[in-house]
Coordinates of C-alpha atoms in Angstrom, one line a residue:
X8 CA 168.7 61.1 100.3
X9 CA 168.7 64.4 98.3
X10 CA 166.4 65.3 95.9
X11 CA 169.3 66.1 93.0
X12 CA 168.3 64.8 89.5
X13 CA 171.5 66.7 87.7
X14 CA 173.3 63.3 88.0
X15 CA 175.7 65.4 89.8
X16 CA 178.1 63.6 91.6
X17 CA 177.1 63.8 95.2
X18 CA 180.0 65.3 97.6
X19 CA 181.9 66.5 94.6
X20 CA 182.8 70.1 95.2
X21 CA 183.1 70.7 91.7
X22 CA 179.6 69.4 90.7
X23 CA 181.2 67.3 87.9
X24 CA 178.9 65.2 86.3
X25 CA 179.1 61.2 87.1
X26 CA 180.6 58.8 84.8
X27 CA 178.3 55.8 82.8
X28 CA 180.0 53.6 85.9
X29 CA 178.9 55.8 88.6
X30 CA 175.3 55.9 87.3
X31 CA 175.0 52.8 87.1
X32 CA 176.0 52.3 90.4
X33 CA 173.9 54.8 92.0
X34 CA 171.0 52.9 90.3
X35 CA 171.6 49.6 90.4
X36 CA 173.5 49.6 93.7
X37 CA 176.4 47.2 92.8
X38 CA 179.9 48.7 91.6
X39 CA 181.7 48.1 88.8
X40 CA 183.3 44.5 88.7
X41 CA 180.7 43.3 91.5
X42 CA 179.0 40.3 89.1
X43 CA 176.9 39.7 92.2
X44 CA 177.5 35.9 91.4
X45 CA 175.5 36.2 88.5
X46 CA 178.4 37.8 86.0
X47 CA 179.3 34.7 83.8
X48 CA 175.9 33.4 83.4
X49 CA 174.3 36.2 82.8
X50 CA 177.0 37.3 80.2
X51 CA 176.2 34.2 78.7
X52 CA 173.2 34.0 78.4
X53 CA 173.1 37.7 76.7
X54 CA 175.6 36.8 74.4
X55 CA 173.4 33.2 73.3
X56 CA 170.2 35.8 73.0
X57 CA 172.6 38.2 70.8
X58 CA 174.2 35.3 68.7
X59 CA 170.3 34.0 68.1
X60 CA 169.2 37.7 67.1
X61 CA 172.2 37.8 64.1
X62 CA 171.1 33.9 63.1
X63 CA 167.8 35.6 62.8
X64 CA 168.2 38.6 61.1
X65 CA 171.0 37.1 59.1
X66 CA 167.7 34.8 57.8
X67 CA 165.2 37.1 57.6
X68 CA 167.4 39.2 55.0
X69 CA 168.7 35.7 53.3
X70 CA 165.0 35.3 52.3
X71 CA 164.2 38.5 51.4
X72 CA 167.3 39.2 49.6
X73 CA 166.2 35.7 47.5
X74 CA 162.9 37.4 47.3
X75 CA 163.6 40.5 46.0
X76 CA 166.1 39.2 43.5
X77 CA 163.9 36.0 42.1
X78 CA 160.8 39.8 41.8
X79 CA 164.0 41.3 39.9
X80 CA 164.7 38.6 37.8
X81 CA 161.2 38.1 36.5
X82 CA 160.6 41.7 36.0
X83 CA 163.9 41.7 33.7
X84 CA 162.4 39.0 31.7
X85 CA 159.0 40.2 31.3
X86 CA 160.8 43.3 29.7
X87 CA 163.2 41.8 27.7
X88 CA 160.3 39.5 26.3
X89 CA 158.9 43.0 25.7
X90 CA 161.0 44.4 24.0
X91 CA 161.6 41.4 21.7
X92 CA 158.1 41.7 20.7
X93 CA 158.4 45.4 19.8
X94 CA 161.6 44.9 17.4
X95 CA 159.5 42.5 16.0
X96 CA 156.7 44.4 14.9
X97 CA 159.4 46.7 13.5
X98 CA 160.7 44.4 11.8
X99 CA 157.4 43.6 10.5
X100 CA 156.8 47.0 9.5
X101 CA 160.6 47.5 7.5
X102 CA 159.5 44.3 6.1
X103 CA 156.1 46.0 4.5
X104 CA 157.8 48.8 3.9
X105 CA 160.6 47.4 2.1
X106 CA 157.6 45.2 0.0
X107 CA 155.9 48.5 -0.9
X108 CA 159.2 50.2 -2.0
X109 CA 160.0 47.5 -3.9
X110 CA 156.7 48.1 -6.0
X111 CA 157.6 51.5 -6.7
X112 CA 160.7 53.3 -8.8
X113 CA 162.9 52.6 -5.2
X114 CA 163.5 48.7 -5.7
X115 CA 167.3 48.8 -4.7
X116 CA 166.2 50.6 -1.4
X117 CA 162.7 48.7 -0.7
X118 CA 165.5 45.7 -1.3
X119 CA 167.4 46.5 1.5
X120 CA 164.7 47.4 3.5
X121 CA 163.1 44.1 3.5
X122 CA 166.1 42.2 4.1
X123 CA 167.2 44.7 7.1
X124 CA 163.3 43.4 8.3
X125 CA 164.1 40.2 8.0
X126 CA 167.5 39.9 9.6
X127 CA 165.3 41.5 12.5
X128 CA 162.5 40.1 12.4
X129 CA 165.0 36.9 13.2
X130 CA 167.0 38.3 15.7
X131 CA 163.6 38.9 17.7
X132 CA 162.5 35.3 17.5
X133 CA 166.3 34.7 18.6
X134 CA 166.3 36.6 21.0
X135 CA 162.6 36.4 23.0
X136 CA 163.4 33.7 26.1
X137 CA 167.4 34.3 26.4
X138 CA 169.1 35.9 29.0
X139 CA 170.6 39.3 29.1
X140 CA 174.3 38.1 28.5
X141 CA 172.9 35.7 25.8
X142 CA 171.5 38.8 23.9
X143 CA 174.7 41.0 24.3
X144 CA 176.7 38.3 22.5
X145 CA 173.8 38.2 19.8
X146 CA 173.8 41.6 19.3
X147 CA 177.4 41.3 18.6
X148 CA 176.7 38.5 16.6
X149 CA 174.5 40.2 14.9
X150 CA 176.5 43.2 14.4
X151 CA 179.3 41.4 12.8
X152 CA 177.3 39.4 10.7
X153 CA 175.0 41.7 9.0
X154 CA 176.3 45.2 9.1
X155 CA 174.2 47.0 6.3
X156 CA 171.2 45.5 8.8
X157 CA 172.9 46.6 12.4
X158 CA 173.9 50.3 11.0
X159 CA 170.0 50.3 9.4
X160 CA 168.6 49.4 12.4
X161 CA 170.7 52.3 14.4
X162 CA 169.8 54.9 12.1
X163 CA 166.1 53.6 11.8
X164 CA 165.9 53.9 15.7
X165 CA 167.5 57.5 15.7
X166 CA 165.1 58.3 13.2
X167 CA 162.2 57.3 15.1
X168 CA 163.4 58.9 18.3
X169 CA 164.4 62.3 16.5
X170 CA 160.4 62.2 15.1
X171 CA 159.0 61.3 18.3
X172 CA 160.5 64.3 20.0
X173 CA 160.1 66.4 17.5
X174 CA 156.1 65.7 16.5
X175 CA 155.1 65.6 20.3
X176 CA 152.7 68.6 21.0
X177 CA 153.3 71.7 22.4
X178 CA 153.3 71.7 26.2
X179 CA 151.1 74.4 28.3
X180 CA 154.0 74.4 31.2
X181 CA 156.1 76.3 28.9
X182 CA 158.3 73.4 28.2
X183 CA 159.5 71.7 24.9
X184 CA 159.3 67.6 24.5
X185 CA 163.6 67.6 25.8
X186 CA 162.3 69.1 29.1
X187 CA 164.2 72.5 28.2
X188 CA 161.7 76.1 29.3
X189 CA 161.1 77.7 26.3
X190 CA 162.1 81.5 25.3
X191 CA 159.4 84.1 25.6
X192 CA 160.3 84.9 21.7
X193 CA 159.3 80.8 21.0
X194 CA 155.9 80.6 22.6
X195 CA 153.1 80.5 20.2
X196 CA 150.9 83.3 19.6
X197 CA 147.9 84.4 21.8
X198 CA 145.4 83.9 19.0
X199 CA 142.4 85.3 21.5

């Protein structure tokens, strides 16, 4: 018996490495194709074990997929209802602005703002508790039935977003609200 652990075939003058089958034969003492009387039964038990493992994995994956779907559905539902409540708050603010403008010398603008607020309030009430497909259909219908309110809502959303971005305080890290790095000429002067 030799102590050669290089994996080279014994008696191989070229010193080539063993093939996988030769390595198994050397370790197990069983030649390839020799079933040792257990071949078919062993293959069946291995096949059954693999089949059981695959079935268990499928069940595990199916259970966890359903749990993930349910969690995502709950999160979407919560966020959708929060958005509907926020829209309702914006609508109430628009109605209030409309009332104040109607009391001033800008009655026409006040009336439009009040109508937009009332329409948005109704839309927000209808949207709460609906699925996303129904809400998308409602938005399309709202845009068709109330184009002025729809365009007003889009304009107000754009105005609010631009006001929010321009009103945010300067950052100490040299970036503005949009995330761009300010030029040295744009930085605030040192008031030491």
